[in-house]
Short mmCIF file of C-alpha atoms in Angstrom, two decimals:
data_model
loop_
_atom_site.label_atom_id
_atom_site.label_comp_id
_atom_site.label_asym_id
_atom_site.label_seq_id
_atom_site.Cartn_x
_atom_site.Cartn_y
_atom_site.Cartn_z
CA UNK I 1 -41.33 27.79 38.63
CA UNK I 2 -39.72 30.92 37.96
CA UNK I 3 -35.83 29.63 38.26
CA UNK I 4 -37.09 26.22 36.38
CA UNK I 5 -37.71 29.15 33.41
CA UNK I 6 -34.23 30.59 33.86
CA UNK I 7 -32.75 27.20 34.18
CA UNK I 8 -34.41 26.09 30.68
CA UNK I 9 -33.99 29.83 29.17
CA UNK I 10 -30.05 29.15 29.80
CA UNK I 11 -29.90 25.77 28.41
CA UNK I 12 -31.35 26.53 25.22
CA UNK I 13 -29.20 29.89 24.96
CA UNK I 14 -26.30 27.86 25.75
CA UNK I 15 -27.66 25.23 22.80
CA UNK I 16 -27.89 28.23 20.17
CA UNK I 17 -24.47 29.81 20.98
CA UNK I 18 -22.84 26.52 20.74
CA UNK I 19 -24.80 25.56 17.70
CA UNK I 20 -23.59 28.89 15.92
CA UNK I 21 -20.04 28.88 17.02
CA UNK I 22 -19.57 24.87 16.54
CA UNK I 23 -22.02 23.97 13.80
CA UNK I 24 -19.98 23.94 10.08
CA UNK I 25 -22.66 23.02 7.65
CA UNK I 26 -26.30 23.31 7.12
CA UNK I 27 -28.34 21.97 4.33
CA UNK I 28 -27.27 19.59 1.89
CA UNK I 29 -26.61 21.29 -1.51
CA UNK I 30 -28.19 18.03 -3.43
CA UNK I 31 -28.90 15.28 -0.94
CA UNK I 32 -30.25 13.15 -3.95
CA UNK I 33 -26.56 13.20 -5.68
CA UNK I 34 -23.92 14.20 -3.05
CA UNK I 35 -24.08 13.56 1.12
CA UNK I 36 -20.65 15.80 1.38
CA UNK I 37 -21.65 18.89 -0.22
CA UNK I 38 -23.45 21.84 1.76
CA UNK I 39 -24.56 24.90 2.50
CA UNK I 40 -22.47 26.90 5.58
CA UNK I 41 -24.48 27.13 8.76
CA UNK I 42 -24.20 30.81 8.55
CA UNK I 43 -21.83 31.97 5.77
CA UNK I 44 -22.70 31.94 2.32
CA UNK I 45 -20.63 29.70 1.13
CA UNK I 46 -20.42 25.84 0.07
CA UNK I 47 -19.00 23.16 2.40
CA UNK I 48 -17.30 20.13 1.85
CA UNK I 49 -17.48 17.73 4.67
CA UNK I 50 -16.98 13.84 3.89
CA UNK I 51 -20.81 12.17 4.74
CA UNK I 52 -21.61 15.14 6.64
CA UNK I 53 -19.18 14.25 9.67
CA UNK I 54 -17.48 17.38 10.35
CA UNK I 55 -16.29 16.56 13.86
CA UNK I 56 -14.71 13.96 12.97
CA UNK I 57 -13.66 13.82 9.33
CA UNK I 58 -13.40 17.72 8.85
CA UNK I 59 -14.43 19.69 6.52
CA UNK I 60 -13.42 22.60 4.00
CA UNK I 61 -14.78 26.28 2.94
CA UNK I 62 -15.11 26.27 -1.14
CA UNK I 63 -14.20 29.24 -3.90
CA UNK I 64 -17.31 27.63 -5.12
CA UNK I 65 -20.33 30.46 -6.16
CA UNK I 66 -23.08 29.21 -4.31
CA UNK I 67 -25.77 30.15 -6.49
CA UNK I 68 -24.43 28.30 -9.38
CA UNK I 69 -23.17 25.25 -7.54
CA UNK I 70 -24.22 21.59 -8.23
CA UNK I 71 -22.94 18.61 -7.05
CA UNK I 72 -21.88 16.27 -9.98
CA UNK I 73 -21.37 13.15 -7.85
CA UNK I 74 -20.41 12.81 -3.66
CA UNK I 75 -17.59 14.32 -4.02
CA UNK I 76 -16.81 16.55 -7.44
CA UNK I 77 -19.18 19.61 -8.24
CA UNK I 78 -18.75 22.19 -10.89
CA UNK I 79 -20.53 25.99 -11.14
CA UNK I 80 -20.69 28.54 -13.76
CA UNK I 81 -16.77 28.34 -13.85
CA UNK I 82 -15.23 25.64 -12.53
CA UNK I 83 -14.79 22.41 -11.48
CA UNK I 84 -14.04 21.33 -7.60
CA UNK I 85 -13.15 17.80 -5.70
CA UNK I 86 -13.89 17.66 -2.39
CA UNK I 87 -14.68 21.34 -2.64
CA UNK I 88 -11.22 22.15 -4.38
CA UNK I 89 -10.45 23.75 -7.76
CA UNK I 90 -9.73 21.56 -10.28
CA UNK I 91 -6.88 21.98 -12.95
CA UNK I 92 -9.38 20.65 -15.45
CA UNK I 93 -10.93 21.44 -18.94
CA UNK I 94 -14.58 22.56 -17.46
CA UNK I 95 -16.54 22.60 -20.87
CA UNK I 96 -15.86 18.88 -21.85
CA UNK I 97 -14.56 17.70 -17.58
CA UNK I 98 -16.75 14.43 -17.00
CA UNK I 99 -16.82 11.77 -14.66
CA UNK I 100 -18.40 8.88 -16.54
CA UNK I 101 -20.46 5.87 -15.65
CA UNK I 102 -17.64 3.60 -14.40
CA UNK I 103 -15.87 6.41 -12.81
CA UNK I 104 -13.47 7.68 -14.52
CA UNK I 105 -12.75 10.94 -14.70
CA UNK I 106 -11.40 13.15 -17.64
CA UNK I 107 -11.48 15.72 -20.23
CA UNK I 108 -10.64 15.88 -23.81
CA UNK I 109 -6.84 17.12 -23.15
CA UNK I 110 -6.14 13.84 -20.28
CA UNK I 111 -7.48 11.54 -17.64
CA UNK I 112 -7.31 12.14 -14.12
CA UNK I 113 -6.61 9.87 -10.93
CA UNK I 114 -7.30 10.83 -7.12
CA UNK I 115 -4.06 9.67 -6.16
CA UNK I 116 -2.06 12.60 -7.42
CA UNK I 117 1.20 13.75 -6.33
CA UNK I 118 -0.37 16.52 -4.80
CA UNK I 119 -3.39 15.54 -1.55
CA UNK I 120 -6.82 16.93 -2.61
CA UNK I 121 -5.93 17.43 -6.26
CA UNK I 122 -6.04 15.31 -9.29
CA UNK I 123 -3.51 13.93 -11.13
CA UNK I 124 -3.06 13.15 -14.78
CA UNK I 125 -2.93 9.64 -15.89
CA UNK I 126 0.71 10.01 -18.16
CA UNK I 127 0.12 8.83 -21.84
CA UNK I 128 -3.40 8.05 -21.51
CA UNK I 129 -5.70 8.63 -24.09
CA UNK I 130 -8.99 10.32 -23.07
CA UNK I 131 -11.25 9.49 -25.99
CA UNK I 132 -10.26 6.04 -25.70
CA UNK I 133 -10.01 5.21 -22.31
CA UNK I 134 -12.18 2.80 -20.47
CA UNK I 135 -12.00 -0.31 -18.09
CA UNK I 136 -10.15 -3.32 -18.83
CA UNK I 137 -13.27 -5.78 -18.14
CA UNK I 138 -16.32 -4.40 -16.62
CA UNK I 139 -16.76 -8.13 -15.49
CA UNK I 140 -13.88 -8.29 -13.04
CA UNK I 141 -15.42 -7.87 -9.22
CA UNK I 142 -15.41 -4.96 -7.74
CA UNK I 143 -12.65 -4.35 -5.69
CA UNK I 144 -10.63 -5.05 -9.00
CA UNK I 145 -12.32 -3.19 -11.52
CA UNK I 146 -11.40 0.06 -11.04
CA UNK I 147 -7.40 -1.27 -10.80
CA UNK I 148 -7.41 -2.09 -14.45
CA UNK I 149 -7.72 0.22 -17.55
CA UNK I 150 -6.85 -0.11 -21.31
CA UNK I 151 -7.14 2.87 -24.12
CA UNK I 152 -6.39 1.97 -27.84
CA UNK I 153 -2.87 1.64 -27.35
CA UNK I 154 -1.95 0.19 -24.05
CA UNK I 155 -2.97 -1.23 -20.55
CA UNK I 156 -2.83 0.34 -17.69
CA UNK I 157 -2.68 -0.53 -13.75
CA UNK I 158 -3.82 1.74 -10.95
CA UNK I 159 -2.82 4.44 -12.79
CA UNK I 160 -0.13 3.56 -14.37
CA UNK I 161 1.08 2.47 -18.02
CA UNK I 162 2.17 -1.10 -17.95
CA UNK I 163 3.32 -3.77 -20.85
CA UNK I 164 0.51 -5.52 -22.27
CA UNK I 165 -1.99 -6.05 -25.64
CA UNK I 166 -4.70 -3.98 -24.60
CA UNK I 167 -6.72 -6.15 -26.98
CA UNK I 168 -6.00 -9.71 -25.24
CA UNK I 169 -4.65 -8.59 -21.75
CA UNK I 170 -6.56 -10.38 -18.33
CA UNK I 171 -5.67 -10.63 -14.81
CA UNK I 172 -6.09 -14.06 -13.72
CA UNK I 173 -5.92 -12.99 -10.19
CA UNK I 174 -3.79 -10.98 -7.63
CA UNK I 175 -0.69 -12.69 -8.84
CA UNK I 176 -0.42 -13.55 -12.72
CA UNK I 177 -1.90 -11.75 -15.50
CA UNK I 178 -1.86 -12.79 -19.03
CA UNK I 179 -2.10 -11.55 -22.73
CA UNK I 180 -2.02 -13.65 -26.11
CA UNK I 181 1.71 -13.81 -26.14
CA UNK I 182 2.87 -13.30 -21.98
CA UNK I 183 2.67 -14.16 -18.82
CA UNK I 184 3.46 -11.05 -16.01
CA UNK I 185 3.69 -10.94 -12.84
CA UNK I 186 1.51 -8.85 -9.87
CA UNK I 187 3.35 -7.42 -7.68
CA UNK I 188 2.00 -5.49 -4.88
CA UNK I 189 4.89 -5.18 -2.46
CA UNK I 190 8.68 -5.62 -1.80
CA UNK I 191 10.37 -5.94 1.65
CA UNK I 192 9.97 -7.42 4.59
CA UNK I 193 8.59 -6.26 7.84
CA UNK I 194 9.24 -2.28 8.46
CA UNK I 195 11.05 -2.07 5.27
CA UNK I 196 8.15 -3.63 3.05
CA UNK I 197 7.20 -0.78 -0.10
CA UNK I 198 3.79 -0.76 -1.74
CA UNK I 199 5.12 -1.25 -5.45
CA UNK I 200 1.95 -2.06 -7.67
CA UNK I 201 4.05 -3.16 -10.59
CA UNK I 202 3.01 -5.35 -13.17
CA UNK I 203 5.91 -7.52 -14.87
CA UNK I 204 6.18 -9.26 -18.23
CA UNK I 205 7.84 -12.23 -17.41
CA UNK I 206 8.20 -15.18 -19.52
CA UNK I 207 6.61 -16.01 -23.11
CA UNK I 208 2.71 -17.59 -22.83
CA UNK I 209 2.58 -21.26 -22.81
CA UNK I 210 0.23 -23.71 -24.56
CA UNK I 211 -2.49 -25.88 -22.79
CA UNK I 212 -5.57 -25.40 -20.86
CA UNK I 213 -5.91 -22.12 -18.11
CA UNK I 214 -6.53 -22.90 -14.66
CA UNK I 215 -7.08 -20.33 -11.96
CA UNK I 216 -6.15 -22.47 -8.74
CA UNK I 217 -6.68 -19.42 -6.08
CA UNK I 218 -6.18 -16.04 -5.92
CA UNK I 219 -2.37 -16.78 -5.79
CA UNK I 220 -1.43 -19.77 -8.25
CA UNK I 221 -2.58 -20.33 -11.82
CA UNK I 222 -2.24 -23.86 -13.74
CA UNK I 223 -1.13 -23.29 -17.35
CA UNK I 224 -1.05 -26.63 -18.86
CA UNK I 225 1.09 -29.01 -17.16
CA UNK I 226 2.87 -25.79 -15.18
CA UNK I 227 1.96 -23.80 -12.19
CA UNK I 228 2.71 -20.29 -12.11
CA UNK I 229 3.32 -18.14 -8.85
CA UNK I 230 4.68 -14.73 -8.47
CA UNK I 231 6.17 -14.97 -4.89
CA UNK I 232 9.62 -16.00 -5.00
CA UNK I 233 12.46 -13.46 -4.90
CA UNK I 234 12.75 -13.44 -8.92
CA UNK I 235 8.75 -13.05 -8.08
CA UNK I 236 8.04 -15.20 -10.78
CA UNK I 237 8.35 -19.23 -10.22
CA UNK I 238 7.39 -22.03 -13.38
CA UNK I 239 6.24 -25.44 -11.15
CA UNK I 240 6.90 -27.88 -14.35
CA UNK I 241 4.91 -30.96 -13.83
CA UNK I 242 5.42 -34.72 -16.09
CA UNK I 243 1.20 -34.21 -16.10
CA UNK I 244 -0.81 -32.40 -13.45
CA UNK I 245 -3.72 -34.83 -12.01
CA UNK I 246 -5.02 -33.01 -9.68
CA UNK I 247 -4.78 -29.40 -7.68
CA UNK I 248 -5.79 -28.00 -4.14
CA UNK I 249 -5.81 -24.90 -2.75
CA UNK I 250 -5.11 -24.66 1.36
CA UNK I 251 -4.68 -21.11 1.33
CA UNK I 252 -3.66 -17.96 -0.18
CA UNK I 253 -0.05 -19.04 0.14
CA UNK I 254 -0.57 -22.34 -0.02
CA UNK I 255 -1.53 -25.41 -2.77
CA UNK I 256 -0.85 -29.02 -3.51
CA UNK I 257 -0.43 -30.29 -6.91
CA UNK I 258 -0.20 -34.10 -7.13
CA UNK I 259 1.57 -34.69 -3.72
CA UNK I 260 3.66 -31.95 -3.76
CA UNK I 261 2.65 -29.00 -0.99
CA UNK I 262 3.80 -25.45 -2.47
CA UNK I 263 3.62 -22.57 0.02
CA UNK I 264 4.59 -19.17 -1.61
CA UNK I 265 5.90 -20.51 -4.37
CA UNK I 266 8.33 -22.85 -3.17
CA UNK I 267 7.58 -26.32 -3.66
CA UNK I 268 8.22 -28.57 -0.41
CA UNK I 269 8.10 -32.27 -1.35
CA UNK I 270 9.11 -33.14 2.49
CA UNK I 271 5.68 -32.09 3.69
CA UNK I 272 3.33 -34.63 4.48
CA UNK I 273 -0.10 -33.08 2.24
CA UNK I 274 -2.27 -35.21 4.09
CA UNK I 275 -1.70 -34.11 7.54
CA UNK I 276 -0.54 -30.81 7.00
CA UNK I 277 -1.66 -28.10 8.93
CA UNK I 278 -1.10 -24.31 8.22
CA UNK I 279 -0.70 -22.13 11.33
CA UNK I 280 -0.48 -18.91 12.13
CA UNK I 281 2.33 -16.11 11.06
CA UNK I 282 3.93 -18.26 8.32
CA UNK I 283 4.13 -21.45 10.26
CA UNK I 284 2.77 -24.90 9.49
CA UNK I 285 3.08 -28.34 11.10
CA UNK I 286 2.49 -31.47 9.65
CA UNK I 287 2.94 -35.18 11.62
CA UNK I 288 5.99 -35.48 11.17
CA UNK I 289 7.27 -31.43 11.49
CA UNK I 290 6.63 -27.62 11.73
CA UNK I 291 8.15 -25.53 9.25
CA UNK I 292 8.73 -21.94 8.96
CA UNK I 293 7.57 -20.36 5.75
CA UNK I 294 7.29 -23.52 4.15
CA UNK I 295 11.25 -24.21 6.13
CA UNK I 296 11.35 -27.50 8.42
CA UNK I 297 12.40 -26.34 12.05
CA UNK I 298 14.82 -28.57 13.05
CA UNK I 299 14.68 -30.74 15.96
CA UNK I 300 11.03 -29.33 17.28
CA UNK I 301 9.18 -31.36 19.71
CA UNK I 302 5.70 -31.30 18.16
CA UNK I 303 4.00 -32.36 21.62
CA UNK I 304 4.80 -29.29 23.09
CA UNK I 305 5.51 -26.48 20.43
CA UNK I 306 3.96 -23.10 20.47
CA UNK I 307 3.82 -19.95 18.64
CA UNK I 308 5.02 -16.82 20.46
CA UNK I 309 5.18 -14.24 17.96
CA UNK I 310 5.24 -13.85 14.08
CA UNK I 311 9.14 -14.92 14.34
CA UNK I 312 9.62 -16.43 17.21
CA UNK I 313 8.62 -20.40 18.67
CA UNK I 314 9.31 -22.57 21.84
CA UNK I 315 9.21 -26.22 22.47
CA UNK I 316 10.20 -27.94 26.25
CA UNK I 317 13.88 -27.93 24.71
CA UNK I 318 14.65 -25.18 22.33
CA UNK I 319 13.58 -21.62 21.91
CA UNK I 320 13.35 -20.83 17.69
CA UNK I 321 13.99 -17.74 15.45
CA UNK I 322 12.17 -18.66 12.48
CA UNK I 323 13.56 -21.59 11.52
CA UNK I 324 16.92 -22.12 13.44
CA UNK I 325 17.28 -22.82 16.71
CA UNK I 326 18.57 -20.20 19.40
CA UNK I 327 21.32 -22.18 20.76
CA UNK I 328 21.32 -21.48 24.92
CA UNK I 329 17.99 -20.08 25.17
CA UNK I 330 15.94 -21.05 27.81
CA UNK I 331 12.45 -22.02 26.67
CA UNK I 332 10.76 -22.04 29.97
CA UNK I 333 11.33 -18.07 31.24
CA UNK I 334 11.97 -17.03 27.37
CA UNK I 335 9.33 -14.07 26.96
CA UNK I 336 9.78 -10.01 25.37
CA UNK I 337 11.52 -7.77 26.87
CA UNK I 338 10.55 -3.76 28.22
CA UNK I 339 12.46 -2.68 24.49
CA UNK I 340 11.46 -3.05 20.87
CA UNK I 341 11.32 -5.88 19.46
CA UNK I 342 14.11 -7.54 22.33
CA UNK I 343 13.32 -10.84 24.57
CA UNK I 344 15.08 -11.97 27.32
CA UNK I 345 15.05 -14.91 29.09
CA UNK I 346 16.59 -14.17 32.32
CA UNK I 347 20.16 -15.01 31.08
CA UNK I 348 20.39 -12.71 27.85
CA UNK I 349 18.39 -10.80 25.67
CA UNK I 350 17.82 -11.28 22.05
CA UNK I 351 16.79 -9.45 18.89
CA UNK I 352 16.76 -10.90 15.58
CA UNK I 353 17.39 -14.80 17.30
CA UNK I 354 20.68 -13.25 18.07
CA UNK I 355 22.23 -12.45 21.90
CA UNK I 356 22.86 -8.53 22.17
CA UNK I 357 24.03 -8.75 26.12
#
């Protein structure tokens, strides 16, 4: 009985000194208003730790007076002299510093963004005005909401001052966005593959066009007797139609208007619409073909053709880089090689469709 006492004396010892050493945070400051603000275990000071998961999301020791403090939402608090984020001081106006219904954030000298230059601080929103600032249509879901602001004088995009009537401006969808005399272009990224940039520019491209609006998917938008896209290397395409009977969407790259099968906006007449399949990776078959990015793959035996990677196909004859065959390759043993991005097929090797023996 005694050494079951030691034993259990130990383990709860061991429990306490771990628990002081290890333990970052105590009670929440405000559980009602923030679940990342708190008091230190055993220091007086406030804590910042993202949903209380120190372990594995961290956490950080504020300037913050501790009597004073009081969370203002999860992560921005203020006391008796300044204002923090994510238990940081701000380079904010404290007396008039607000963080409004729809979240946005300012003061009466700017408005701020959480993707500033510098990590953990805000940045200033150049040329926009803070009395006047809101969102561009409370009525756009949520994931796109907070991506689109106007003030009195312009329109802005995550952040950032773009062309547009803030008075008659709407996004259509990810691709086209329109105002009472424009049509612009989305564009989210540029590149291909390891080179491909995050751009989030928005575009005006071509003068606004008379007839009916018609949002076709996230992707394509019917303006009268025209489709728009935004995905072609001028990213902006006009599909002109004699009269437009009818529209489908297949996919997020993909439509058919009339007949005609459009996959990121290039239109590709050749494609039978009624049995065409989209694949994987950028590929498609119909009865008759597969195609590569909307591309017919010449010479593909559609009994026995297979995927193998996001560039790379087989059939029982022909091993295929994208589109174009890969004249010598042996389909059979053709598989990837020990290196980056290299396949072999027991003869050569290839990267990029190309031999590099």
């Amino acid at each position: 009985m005694k050494v079951l006492l030691i034993i259990l004396a130990i383990a709860v010892l061991a429990f306490l000194g771990i628990r002081y050493f290890l333990f970052r945070i105590g009670d929440p400051v405000n559980s009602k208003i923030s679940d990342s603000y708190f008091y230190h275990y055993r220091k007086n000071l406030i804590v910042h730790s993202p949903m209380g998961n120190w372990f594995e999301l961290g956490y950080f020791e504020s300037d913050a007076d501790v009597e004073s403090f009081q969370p203002i939402n999860r992560d921005f608090g203020k006391d008796k002299k300044n204002v923090f984020w994510k238990g940081r001081i701000q380079a904010v106006d404290y007396a008039t510093f607000q963080v409004d219904a729809s979240g946005i954030i300012k003061d009466k000298n700017h408005v701020y963004t959480t993707n500033g230059e510098e990590y953990n601080f805000l940045g200033i929103i150049k040329d926009a005005d803070p009395k006047t600032y809101q969102l561009l249509d409370p009525s756009l879901p949520d994931h796109k909401r907070q991506s689109w602001n106007k003030d009195a004088n312009a329109v802005f995009y995550r952040s950032k001052k773009i062309q547009g009537d803030p008075a008659t401006f709407k996004p259509l969808n990810d691709g086209i966005a329109i105002d009472a005399n424009y049509i612009y272009s989305i564009i989210h990224e540029r590149g291909e593959g390891m080179y491909l940039l995050d751009v989030d520019e928005v575009i005006r491209k071509h003068k606004m066009m008379d007839g009916p609006i018609h949002v076709i998917n996230d992707t394509y938008v019917q303006i009268g007797n025209t489709v728009v896209s935004a995905f072609t290397k001028n990213e902006f395409t006009l599909h002109a139609f004699e009269t437009i009977k009818n529209t489908k969407a297949i996919d997020y790259f993909t439509i058919v208007v009339n007949d005609t099968l459009i996959y990121k906006g290039i239109e590709c007449p050749e494609i039978d619409v009624a049995s065409f399949e989209s694949l994987s990776y950028g590929y498609s078959r119909d009865k008759n073909n597969a195609y590569y990015n909307g591309k017919k793959i010449i010479g593909v035996n559609l009994a026995d053709f297979e995927i193998i990677s996001p560039d790379y196909s087989k059939d029982n004859q022909h091993v295929y880089y994208k589109n174009e065959v890969i004249k010598g390759a042996i389909p059979k043993s053709f598989k990837r090689a020990s290196e980056n991005d290299v396949w072999e097929d027991g003869k050569n090797k290839y990267k990029n469709g190309k031999i590099i023996n």
